[in-house]
């Protein structure tokens, strides 16, 4: 009898995974939360995460959370130039295709990231020797080939990522050097020509602390609008930490929304050990609550935007163990709503209740 019950449970569990449902034990719902609610079911706009197709393929818990919780997927790295265009005449579609196929099977939006960035530049580009016409050809070929490959499957693109410094000037980059200051505009033109139905975003970080960067982005919006160059949305990355000033977050959202464009909180995470405190070995219950409050604040501030400008919120990675922060800064940190085992943290419950 016990064996039979175990087998039934196992079959239900596997079936649940295939259908993208959780097989966790039922837990008591916090007050005010609908039973079985997930981030994607509770959010009045797409709620997404940056994903790694390797984990999607090889980690069942990751895949289950990705399938159940999110309605929008951003490839964390695999559409960046270094991965997708590793040699002048070679495009490496397989990792990104895997993610796009998963999104199709599970009926999710794909947000492409990122056509042009000063990081993740492949060596063949760093070593490229050509005149300005050759550089222009390189840029156009890259954008056209990637956007055409995903035409109809990728809803929107971060066309240009992080072109401005915190001081509000164009970042000195390989692109600025070889293509001149109007390269940002041309990226949008090339992307639009390759897929006229795709929504095109300018994505950056630091809006919450840099009024100068906000001014620069507003000027970009005005400039492209005057020239009739399509730009549909702004990505505010929002890599926050426990010290991030909440007023700055609300101001950034409000001012960027005043452009009239769609607003994407595109890379949300909240670092809880920004100063790399060696005494901090684990996320304490008090810190977990503090983090939950800040996630709640962001979701509430986003809700204040006009509905037709709410493109969505995307968290940058799923579980704490996958976060770029640990490897990039080499420190202990717990920036996400799911822990190292993809269990829901207080931050998750706070987001869910703020959405509902
Ligand atoms: O894929 C290689 C692997 O083959 C190699 O063995 C390994 C050894 O270090 O490196 C792997 O590449 C790493 C890649 O992540 C995949 O894990 C790169 O070194 C590493 O630099 C890269 O970091 C990414 C970073 O962007 C730079 O591309 C982070 O995962 C990613 O989260 C981060 O994302 C950026 C956004 O695109 C833009 N906004 C800021 C955000 C955080 O930095």
PDB file of N, CA and C in Angstrom, residues 120-211:
ATOM      1  N   UNK A 120      31.641  41.985 -23.284  1.00  0.00           N
ATOM      2  CA  UNK A 120      31.321  40.785 -24.056  1.00  0.00           C
ATOM      3  C   UNK A 120      31.596  40.996 -25.550  1.00  0.00           C
ATOM      4  N   UNK A 121      32.646  41.744 -25.822  1.00  0.00           N
ATOM      5  CA  UNK A 121      33.069  41.977 -27.207  1.00  0.00           C
ATOM      6  C   UNK A 121      34.044  40.851 -27.577  1.00  0.00           C
ATOM      7  N   UNK A 122      33.768  40.109 -28.646  1.00  0.00           N
ATOM      8  CA  UNK A 122      34.673  38.998 -28.992  1.00  0.00           C
ATOM      9  C   UNK A 122      36.043  39.491 -29.464  1.00  0.00           C
ATOM     10  N   UNK A 123      37.018  38.614 -29.339  1.00  0.00           N
ATOM     11  CA  UNK A 123      38.389  39.004 -29.714  1.00  0.00           C
ATOM     12  C   UNK A 123      38.486  39.421 -31.176  1.00  0.00           C
ATOM     13  N   UNK A 124      37.734  38.761 -32.043  1.00  0.00           N
ATOM     14  CA  UNK A 124      37.868  39.102 -33.475  1.00  0.00           C
ATOM     15  C   UNK A 124      37.439  40.560 -33.719  1.00  0.00           C
ATOM     16  N   UNK A 125      36.524  41.062 -32.881  1.00  0.00           N
ATOM     17  CA  UNK A 125      36.117  42.475 -33.026  1.00  0.00           C
ATOM     18  C   UNK A 125      37.193  43.378 -32.421  1.00  0.00           C
ATOM     19  N   UNK A 126      37.704  42.972 -31.248  1.00  0.00           N
ATOM     20  CA  UNK A 126      38.765  43.783 -30.615  1.00  0.00           C
ATOM     21  C   UNK A 126      39.960  43.935 -31.561  1.00  0.00           C
ATOM     22  N   UNK A 127      40.213  42.890 -32.341  1.00  0.00           N
ATOM     23  CA  UNK A 127      41.374  42.919 -33.235  1.00  0.00           C
ATOM     24  C   UNK A 127      41.027  43.368 -34.652  1.00  0.00           C
ATOM     25  N   UNK A 128      39.797  43.764 -34.852  1.00  0.00           N
ATOM     26  CA  UNK A 128      39.349  44.085 -36.212  1.00  0.00           C
ATOM     27  C   UNK A 128      40.079  45.321 -36.738  1.00  0.00           C
ATOM     28  N   UNK A 129      40.632  45.171 -37.948  1.00  0.00           N
ATOM     29  CA  UNK A 129      41.328  46.314 -38.565  1.00  0.00           C
ATOM     30  C   UNK A 129      40.573  46.667 -39.837  1.00  0.00           C
ATOM     31  N   UNK A 130      39.897  47.775 -39.810  1.00  0.00           N
ATOM     32  CA  UNK A 130      39.153  48.183 -41.000  1.00  0.00           C
ATOM     33  C   UNK A 130      38.862  49.660 -40.915  1.00  0.00           C
ATOM     34  N   UNK A 131      38.492  50.241 -42.041  1.00  0.00           N
ATOM     35  CA  UNK A 131      38.152  51.667 -42.015  1.00  0.00           C
ATOM     36  C   UNK A 131      36.722  51.827 -41.472  1.00  0.00           C
ATOM     37  N   UNK A 132      36.249  53.076 -41.445  1.00  0.00           N
ATOM     38  CA  UNK A 132      34.949  53.283 -40.792  1.00  0.00           C
ATOM     39  C   UNK A 132      33.828  52.590 -41.558  1.00  0.00           C
ATOM     40  N   UNK A 133      33.964  52.437 -42.874  1.00  0.00           N
ATOM     41  CA  UNK A 133      32.926  51.723 -43.640  1.00  0.00           C
ATOM     42  C   UNK A 133      32.912  50.247 -43.242  1.00  0.00           C
ATOM     43  N   UNK A 134      34.078  49.693 -43.014  1.00  0.00           N
ATOM     44  CA  UNK A 134      34.157  48.277 -42.620  1.00  0.00           C
ATOM     45  C   UNK A 134      33.569  48.067 -41.223  1.00  0.00           C
ATOM     46  N   UNK A 135      33.814  49.007 -40.319  1.00  0.00           N
ATOM     47  CA  UNK A 135      33.225  48.921 -38.970  1.00  0.00           C
ATOM     48  C   UNK A 135      31.708  49.027 -39.046  1.00  0.00           C
ATOM     49  N   UNK A 136      31.230  49.903 -39.923  1.00  0.00           N
ATOM     50  CA  UNK A 136      29.783  50.061 -40.065  1.00  0.00           C
ATOM     51  C   UNK A 136      29.159  48.765 -40.597  1.00  0.00           C
ATOM     52  N   UNK A 137      29.840  48.164 -41.528  1.00  0.00           N
ATOM     53  CA  UNK A 137      29.372  46.900 -42.104  1.00  0.00           C
ATOM     54  C   UNK A 137      29.323  45.809 -41.025  1.00  0.00           C
ATOM     55  N   UNK A 138      30.365  45.814 -40.183  1.00  0.00           N
ATOM     56  CA  UNK A 138      30.419  44.836 -39.084  1.00  0.00           C
ATOM     57  C   UNK A 138      29.213  45.008 -38.155  1.00  0.00           C
ATOM     58  N   UNK A 139      28.962  46.248 -37.787  1.00  0.00           N
ATOM     59  CA  UNK A 139      27.850  46.547 -36.876  1.00  0.00           C
ATOM     60  C   UNK A 139      26.518  46.122 -37.493  1.00  0.00           C
ATOM     61  N   UNK A 140      26.321  46.543 -38.729  1.00  0.00           N
ATOM     62  CA  UNK A 140      25.041  46.275 -39.389  1.00  0.00           C
ATOM     63  C   UNK A 140      24.821  44.771 -39.578  1.00  0.00           C
ATOM     64  N   UNK A 141      25.876  44.080 -39.981  1.00  0.00           N
ATOM     65  CA  UNK A 141      25.764  42.630 -40.204  1.00  0.00           C
ATOM     66  C   UNK A 141      25.412  41.924 -38.899  1.00  0.00           C
ATOM     67  N   UNK A 142      26.068  42.326 -37.832  1.00  0.00           N
ATOM     68  CA  UNK A 142      25.792  41.681 -36.548  1.00  0.00           C
ATOM     69  C   UNK A 142      24.320  41.864 -36.157  1.00  0.00           C
ATOM     70  N   UNK A 143      23.882  43.096 -36.165  1.00  0.00           N
ATOM     71  CA  UNK A 143      22.508  43.364 -35.711  1.00  0.00           C
ATOM     72  C   UNK A 143      21.497  42.714 -36.660  1.00  0.00           C
ATOM     73  N   UNK A 144      21.711  42.878 -37.956  1.00  0.00           N
ATOM     74  CA  UNK A 144      20.740  42.330 -38.917  1.00  0.00           C
ATOM     75  C   UNK A 144      20.644  40.801 -38.776  1.00  0.00           C
ATOM     76  N   UNK A 145      21.799  40.136 -38.685  1.00  0.00           N
ATOM     77  CA  UNK A 145      21.789  38.669 -38.675  1.00  0.00           C
ATOM     78  C   UNK A 145      21.115  38.139 -37.399  1.00  0.00           C
ATOM     79  N   UNK A 146      21.426  38.724 -36.262  1.00  0.00           N
ATOM     80  CA  UNK A 146      20.855  38.226 -35.005  1.00  0.00           C
ATOM     81  C   UNK A 146      19.345  38.522 -34.954  1.00  0.00           C
ATOM     82  N   UNK A 147      18.976  39.736 -35.293  1.00  0.00           N
ATOM     83  CA  UNK A 147      17.547  40.098 -35.186  1.00  0.00           C
ATOM     84  C   UNK A 147      16.721  39.309 -36.207  1.00  0.00           C
ATOM     85  N   UNK A 148      17.253  39.122 -37.409  1.00  0.00           N
ATOM     86  CA  UNK A 148      16.499  38.347 -38.414  1.00  0.00           C
ATOM     87  C   UNK A 148      16.354  36.889 -37.982  1.00  0.00           C
ATOM     88  N   UNK A 149      17.390  36.340 -37.369  1.00  0.00           N
ATOM     89  CA  UNK A 149      17.318  34.935 -36.934  1.00  0.00           C
ATOM     90  C   UNK A 149      16.157  34.731 -35.955  1.00  0.00           C
ATOM     91  N   UNK A 150      15.931  35.723 -35.110  1.00  0.00           N
ATOM     92  CA  UNK A 150      14.902  35.569 -34.067  1.00  0.00           C
ATOM     93  C   UNK A 150      13.607  36.329 -34.388  1.00  0.00           C
ATOM     94  N   UNK A 151      13.509  36.799 -35.603  1.00  0.00           N
ATOM     95  CA  UNK A 151      12.315  37.548 -36.006  1.00  0.00           C
ATOM     96  C   UNK A 151      11.055  36.728 -35.721  1.00  0.00           C
ATOM     97  N   UNK A 152      10.104  37.356 -35.036  1.00  0.00           N
ATOM     98  CA  UNK A 152       8.862  36.650 -34.702  1.00  0.00           C
ATOM     99  C   UNK A 152       8.978  35.799 -33.445  1.00  0.00           C
ATOM    100  N   UNK A 153      10.175  35.589 -32.946  1.00  0.00           N
ATOM    101  CA  UNK A 153      10.342  34.747 -31.739  1.00  0.00           C
ATOM    102  C   UNK A 153      10.848  35.552 -30.544  1.00  0.00           C
ATOM    103  N   UNK A 154      11.529  36.644 -30.831  1.00  0.00           N
ATOM    104  CA  UNK A 154      11.979  37.541 -29.749  1.00  0.00           C
ATOM    105  C   UNK A 154      11.137  38.811 -29.847  1.00  0.00           C
ATOM    106  N   UNK A 155      10.399  39.077 -28.788  1.00  0.00           N
ATOM    107  CA  UNK A 155       9.424  40.176 -28.818  1.00  0.00           C
ATOM    108  C   UNK A 155      10.075  41.548 -28.811  1.00  0.00           C
ATOM    109  N   UNK A 156      11.197  41.633 -28.065  1.00  0.00           N
ATOM    110  CA  UNK A 156      11.828  42.942 -27.865  1.00  0.00           C
ATOM    111  C   UNK A 156      13.326  42.747 -27.696  1.00  0.00           C
ATOM    112  N   UNK A 157      14.062  43.807 -27.969  1.00  0.00           N
ATOM    113  CA  UNK A 157      15.525  43.742 -27.838  1.00  0.00           C
ATOM    114  C   UNK A 157      16.058  44.884 -26.983  1.00  0.00           C
ATOM    115  N   UNK A 158      17.035  44.566 -26.141  1.00  0.00           N
ATOM    116  CA  UNK A 158      17.920  45.611 -25.630  1.00  0.00           C
ATOM    117  C   UNK A 158      18.888  45.868 -26.771  1.00  0.00           C
ATOM    118  N   UNK A 159      18.650  46.941 -27.504  1.00  0.00           N
ATOM    119  CA  UNK A 159      19.445  47.188 -28.716  1.00  0.00           C
ATOM    120  C   UNK A 159      20.833  47.680 -28.317  1.00  0.00           C
ATOM    121  N   UNK A 160      20.858  48.665 -27.436  1.00  0.00           N
ATOM    122  CA  UNK A 160      22.136  49.185 -26.944  1.00  0.00           C
ATOM    123  C   UNK A 160      22.102  49.126 -25.424  1.00  0.00           C
ATOM    124  N   UNK A 161      23.202  48.662 -24.856  1.00  0.00           N
ATOM    125  CA  UNK A 161      23.304  48.486 -23.415  1.00  0.00           C
ATOM    126  C   UNK A 161      24.422  49.370 -22.864  1.00  0.00           C
ATOM    127  N   UNK A 162      24.073  50.221 -21.897  1.00  0.00           N
ATOM    128  CA  UNK A 162      25.080  50.963 -21.116  1.00  0.00           C
ATOM    129  C   UNK A 162      25.989  51.866 -21.953  1.00  0.00           C
ATOM    130  N   UNK A 163      25.394  52.641 -22.853  1.00  0.00           N
ATOM    131  CA  UNK A 163      26.209  53.529 -23.701  1.00  0.00           C
ATOM    132  C   UNK A 163      26.670  54.780 -22.961  1.00  0.00           C
ATOM    133  N   UNK A 164      26.034  55.103 -21.820  1.00  0.00           N
ATOM    134  CA  UNK A 164      26.386  56.335 -21.105  1.00  0.00           C
ATOM    135  C   UNK A 164      27.146  56.041 -19.816  1.00  0.00           C
ATOM    136  N   UNK A 165      28.028  56.970 -19.457  1.00  0.00           N
ATOM    137  CA  UNK A 165      28.694  56.906 -18.154  1.00  0.00           C
ATOM    138  C   UNK A 165      27.736  57.469 -17.098  1.00  0.00           C
ATOM    139  N   UNK A 166      28.109  57.307 -15.841  1.00  0.00           N
ATOM    140  CA  UNK A 166      27.298  57.891 -14.769  1.00  0.00           C
ATOM    141  C   UNK A 166      27.279  59.414 -14.860  1.00  0.00           C
ATOM    142  N   UNK A 167      28.294  59.975 -15.500  1.00  0.00           N
ATOM    143  CA  UNK A 167      28.357  61.428 -15.655  1.00  0.00           C
ATOM    144  C   UNK A 167      27.476  61.940 -16.791  1.00  0.00           C
ATOM    145  N   UNK A 168      26.877  61.020 -17.554  1.00  0.00           N
ATOM    146  CA  UNK A 168      25.949  61.438 -18.603  1.00  0.00           C
ATOM    147  C   UNK A 168      26.598  61.688 -19.953  1.00  0.00           C
ATOM    148  N   UNK A 169      27.867  61.287 -20.085  1.00  0.00           N
ATOM    149  CA  UNK A 169      28.520  61.430 -21.401  1.00  0.00           C
ATOM    150  C   UNK A 169      28.553  60.054 -22.070  1.00  0.00           C
ATOM    151  N   UNK A 170      28.783  60.041 -23.378  1.00  0.00           N
ATOM    152  CA  UNK A 170      28.888  58.747 -24.068  1.00  0.00           C
ATOM    153  C   UNK A 170      30.119  58.012 -23.558  1.00  0.00           C
ATOM    154  N   UNK A 171      29.947  56.759 -23.232  1.00  0.00           N
ATOM    155  CA  UNK A 171      31.040  55.961 -22.677  1.00  0.00           C
ATOM    156  C   UNK A 171      32.144  55.769 -23.734  1.00  0.00           C
ATOM    157  N   UNK A 172      33.383  56.019 -23.366  1.00  0.00           N
ATOM    158  CA  UNK A 172      34.446  55.739 -24.325  1.00  0.00           C
ATOM    159  C   UNK A 172      34.548  54.224 -24.526  1.00  0.00           C
ATOM    160  N   UNK A 173      34.156  53.739 -25.679  1.00  0.00           N
ATOM    161  CA  UNK A 173      34.145  52.295 -25.925  1.00  0.00           C
ATOM    162  C   UNK A 173      34.680  52.029 -27.321  1.00  0.00           C
ATOM    163  N   UNK A 174      34.877  50.788 -27.611  1.00  0.00           N
ATOM    164  CA  UNK A 174      35.339  50.402 -28.949  1.00  0.00           C
ATOM    165  C   UNK A 174      34.345  50.879 -30.008  1.00  0.00           C
ATOM    166  N   UNK A 175      33.074  50.896 -29.656  1.00  0.00           N
ATOM    167  CA  UNK A 175      32.029  51.290 -30.611  1.00  0.00           C
ATOM    168  C   UNK A 175      32.067  52.793 -30.869  1.00  0.00           C
ATOM    169  N   UNK A 176      32.200  53.553 -29.796  1.00  0.00           N
ATOM    170  CA  UNK A 176      32.269  55.011 -29.964  1.00  0.00           C
ATOM    171  C   UNK A 176      33.511  55.374 -30.798  1.00  0.00           C
ATOM    172  N   UNK A 177      34.605  54.696 -30.493  1.00  0.00           N
ATOM    173  CA  UNK A 177      35.862  55.009 -31.159  1.00  0.00           C
ATOM    174  C   UNK A 177      35.776  54.775 -32.681  1.00  0.00           C
ATOM    175  N   UNK A 178      35.180  53.666 -33.065  1.00  0.00           N
ATOM    176  CA  UNK A 178      35.206  53.316 -34.492  1.00  0.00           C
ATOM    177  C   UNK A 178      33.957  53.733 -35.261  1.00  0.00           C
ATOM    178  N   UNK A 179      32.877  54.001 -34.532  1.00  0.00           N
ATOM    179  CA  UNK A 179      31.620  54.283 -35.241  1.00  0.00           C
ATOM    180  C   UNK A 179      31.142  55.721 -35.073  1.00  0.00           C
ATOM    181  N   UNK A 180      31.740  56.435 -34.122  1.00  0.00           N
ATOM    182  CA  UNK A 180      31.338  57.830 -33.918  1.00  0.00           C
ATOM    183  C   UNK A 180      30.120  57.948 -33.020  1.00  0.00           C
ATOM    184  N   UNK A 181      29.825  59.172 -32.530  1.00  0.00           N
ATOM    185  CA  UNK A 181      28.818  59.359 -31.480  1.00  0.00           C
ATOM    186  C   UNK A 181      27.380  59.038 -31.898  1.00  0.00           C
ATOM    187  N   UNK A 182      27.112  58.925 -33.187  1.00  0.00           N
ATOM    188  CA  UNK A 182      25.722  58.640 -33.585  1.00  0.00           C
ATOM    189  C   UNK A 182      25.467  57.136 -33.758  1.00  0.00           C
ATOM    190  N   UNK A 183      26.396  56.301 -33.262  1.00  0.00           N
ATOM    191  CA  UNK A 183      26.227  54.850 -33.482  1.00  0.00           C
ATOM    192  C   UNK A 183      24.974  54.312 -32.800  1.00  0.00           C
ATOM    193  N   UNK A 184      24.595  54.919 -31.660  1.00  0.00           N
ATOM    194  CA  UNK A 184      23.419  54.421 -30.926  1.00  0.00           C
ATOM    195  C   UNK A 184      22.187  54.493 -31.830  1.00  0.00           C
ATOM    196  N   UNK A 185      22.007  55.625 -32.470  1.00  0.00           N
ATOM    197  CA  UNK A 185      20.845  55.807 -33.354  1.00  0.00           C
ATOM    198  C   UNK A 185      20.855  54.779 -34.480  1.00  0.00           C
ATOM    199  N   UNK A 186      22.024  54.541 -35.051  1.00  0.00           N
ATOM    200  CA  UNK A 186      22.087  53.609 -36.186  1.00  0.00           C
ATOM    201  C   UNK A 186      21.784  52.171 -35.747  1.00  0.00           C
ATOM    202  N   UNK A 187      22.160  51.824 -34.520  1.00  0.00           N
ATOM    203  CA  UNK A 187      21.809  50.483 -34.020  1.00  0.00           C
ATOM    204  C   UNK A 187      20.293  50.292 -34.034  1.00  0.00           C
ATOM    205  N   UNK A 188      19.571  51.324 -33.605  1.00  0.00           N
ATOM    206  CA  UNK A 188      18.107  51.218 -33.590  1.00  0.00           C
ATOM    207  C   UNK A 188      17.555  51.107 -35.009  1.00  0.00           C
ATOM    208  N   UNK A 189      18.149  51.848 -35.936  1.00  0.00           N
ATOM    209  CA  UNK A 189      17.684  51.763 -37.330  1.00  0.00           C
ATOM    210  C   UNK A 189      17.922  50.365 -37.901  1.00  0.00           C
ATOM    211  N   UNK A 190      19.097  49.813 -37.640  1.00  0.00           N
ATOM    212  CA  UNK A 190      19.403  48.478 -38.176  1.00  0.00           C
ATOM    213  C   UNK A 190      18.489  47.422 -37.547  1.00  0.00           C
ATOM    214  N   UNK A 191      18.237  47.534 -36.256  1.00  0.00           N
ATOM    215  CA  UNK A 191      17.376  46.546 -35.592  1.00  0.00           C
ATOM    216  C   UNK A 191      15.946  46.643 -36.140  1.00  0.00           C
ATOM    217  N   UNK A 192      15.486  47.853 -36.338  1.00  0.00           N
ATOM    218  CA  UNK A 192      14.118  48.042 -36.841  1.00  0.00           C
ATOM    219  C   UNK A 192      13.983  47.493 -38.264  1.00  0.00           C
ATOM    220  N   UNK A 193      15.003  47.713 -39.071  1.00  0.00           N
ATOM    221  CA  UNK A 193      14.956  47.209 -40.454  1.00  0.00           C
ATOM    222  C   UNK A 193      14.901  45.676 -40.459  1.00  0.00           C
ATOM    223  N   UNK A 194      15.557  45.046 -39.504  1.00  0.00           N
ATOM    224  CA  UNK A 194      15.619  43.582 -39.481  1.00  0.00           C
ATOM    225  C   UNK A 194      14.334  42.954 -38.940  1.00  0.00           C
ATOM    226  N   UNK A 195      13.640  43.631 -38.053  1.00  0.00           N
ATOM    227  CA  UNK A 195      12.353  43.139 -37.550  1.00  0.00           C
ATOM    228  C   UNK A 195      11.487  44.330 -37.159  1.00  0.00           C
ATOM    229  N   UNK A 196      10.680  44.804 -38.093  1.00  0.00           N
ATOM    230  CA  UNK A 196       9.880  46.009 -37.827  1.00  0.00           C
ATOM    231  C   UNK A 196       8.853  45.821 -36.710  1.00  0.00           C
ATOM    232  N   UNK A 197       8.571  44.556 -36.339  1.00  0.00           N
ATOM    233  CA  UNK A 197       7.587  44.326 -35.275  1.00  0.00           C
ATOM    234  C   UNK A 197       8.215  44.246 -33.883  1.00  0.00           C
ATOM    235  N   UNK A 198       9.516  44.168 -33.818  1.00  0.00           N
ATOM    236  CA  UNK A 198      10.158  44.024 -32.506  1.00  0.00           C
ATOM    237  C   UNK A 198      10.148  45.357 -31.759  1.00  0.00           C
ATOM    238  N   UNK A 199       9.972  45.269 -30.444  1.00  0.00           N
ATOM    239  CA  UNK A 199      10.071  46.472 -29.600  1.00  0.00           C
ATOM    240  C   UNK A 199      11.546  46.692 -29.279  1.00  0.00           C
ATOM    241  N   UNK A 200      11.958  47.943 -29.341  1.00  0.00           N
ATOM    242  CA  UNK A 200      13.389  48.243 -29.203  1.00  0.00           C
ATOM    243  C   UNK A 200      13.644  49.081 -27.952  1.00  0.00           C
ATOM    244  N   UNK A 201      14.564  48.587 -27.114  1.00  0.00           N
ATOM    245  CA  UNK A 201      14.843  49.212 -25.816  1.00  0.00           C
ATOM    246  C   UNK A 201      16.271  49.741 -25.752  1.00  0.00           C
ATOM    247  N   UNK A 202      16.434  50.839 -25.008  1.00  0.00           N
ATOM    248  CA  UNK A 202      17.754  51.267 -24.562  1.00  0.00           C
ATOM    249  C   UNK A 202      17.867  50.872 -23.083  1.00  0.00           C
ATOM    250  N   UNK A 203      18.912  50.114 -22.740  1.00  0.00           N
ATOM    251  CA  UNK A 203      19.029  49.537 -21.396  1.00  0.00           C
ATOM    252  C   UNK A 203      20.261  50.097 -20.675  1.00  0.00           C
ATOM    253  N   UNK A 204      20.107  50.452 -19.400  1.00  0.00           N
ATOM    254  CA  UNK A 204      21.262  50.978 -18.662  1.00  0.00           C
ATOM    255  C   UNK A 204      21.062  50.770 -17.156  1.00  0.00           C
ATOM    256  N   UNK A 205      22.103  51.058 -16.395  1.00  0.00           N
ATOM    257  CA  UNK A 205      22.024  50.936 -14.931  1.00  0.00           C
ATOM    258  C   UNK A 205      22.203  52.311 -14.302  1.00  0.00           C
ATOM    259  N   UNK A 206      21.892  52.411 -13.035  1.00  0.00           N
ATOM    260  CA  UNK A 206      22.246  53.608 -12.276  1.00  0.00           C
ATOM    261  C   UNK A 206      21.258  54.766 -12.333  1.00  0.00           C
ATOM    262  N   UNK A 207      20.101  54.557 -12.959  1.00  0.00           N
ATOM    263  CA  UNK A 207      19.107  55.648 -13.012  1.00  0.00           C
ATOM    264  C   UNK A 207      18.766  56.132 -11.604  1.00  0.00           C
ATOM    265  N   UNK A 208      18.791  55.187 -10.639  1.00  0.00           N
ATOM    266  CA  UNK A 208      18.340  55.502  -9.285  1.00  0.00           C
ATOM    267  C   UNK A 208      19.332  56.386  -8.530  1.00  0.00           C
ATOM    268  N   UNK A 209      20.586  56.454  -9.007  1.00  0.00           N
ATOM    269  CA  UNK A 209      21.541  57.321  -8.293  1.00  0.00           C
ATOM    270  C   UNK A 209      22.167  58.391  -9.185  1.00  0.00           C
ATOM    271  N   UNK A 210      21.918  58.339 -10.500  1.00  0.00           N
ATOM    272  CA  UNK A 210      22.585  59.305 -11.365  1.00  0.00           C
ATOM    273  C   UNK A 210      21.605  60.163 -12.176  1.00  0.00           C
ATOM    274  N   UNK A 211      21.273  61.358 -11.649  1.00  0.00           N
ATOM    275  CA  UNK A 211      20.411  62.255 -12.432  1.00  0.00           C
ATOM    276  C   UNK A 211      21.042  62.610 -13.774  1.00  0.00           C
TER     277      UNK A 211
END
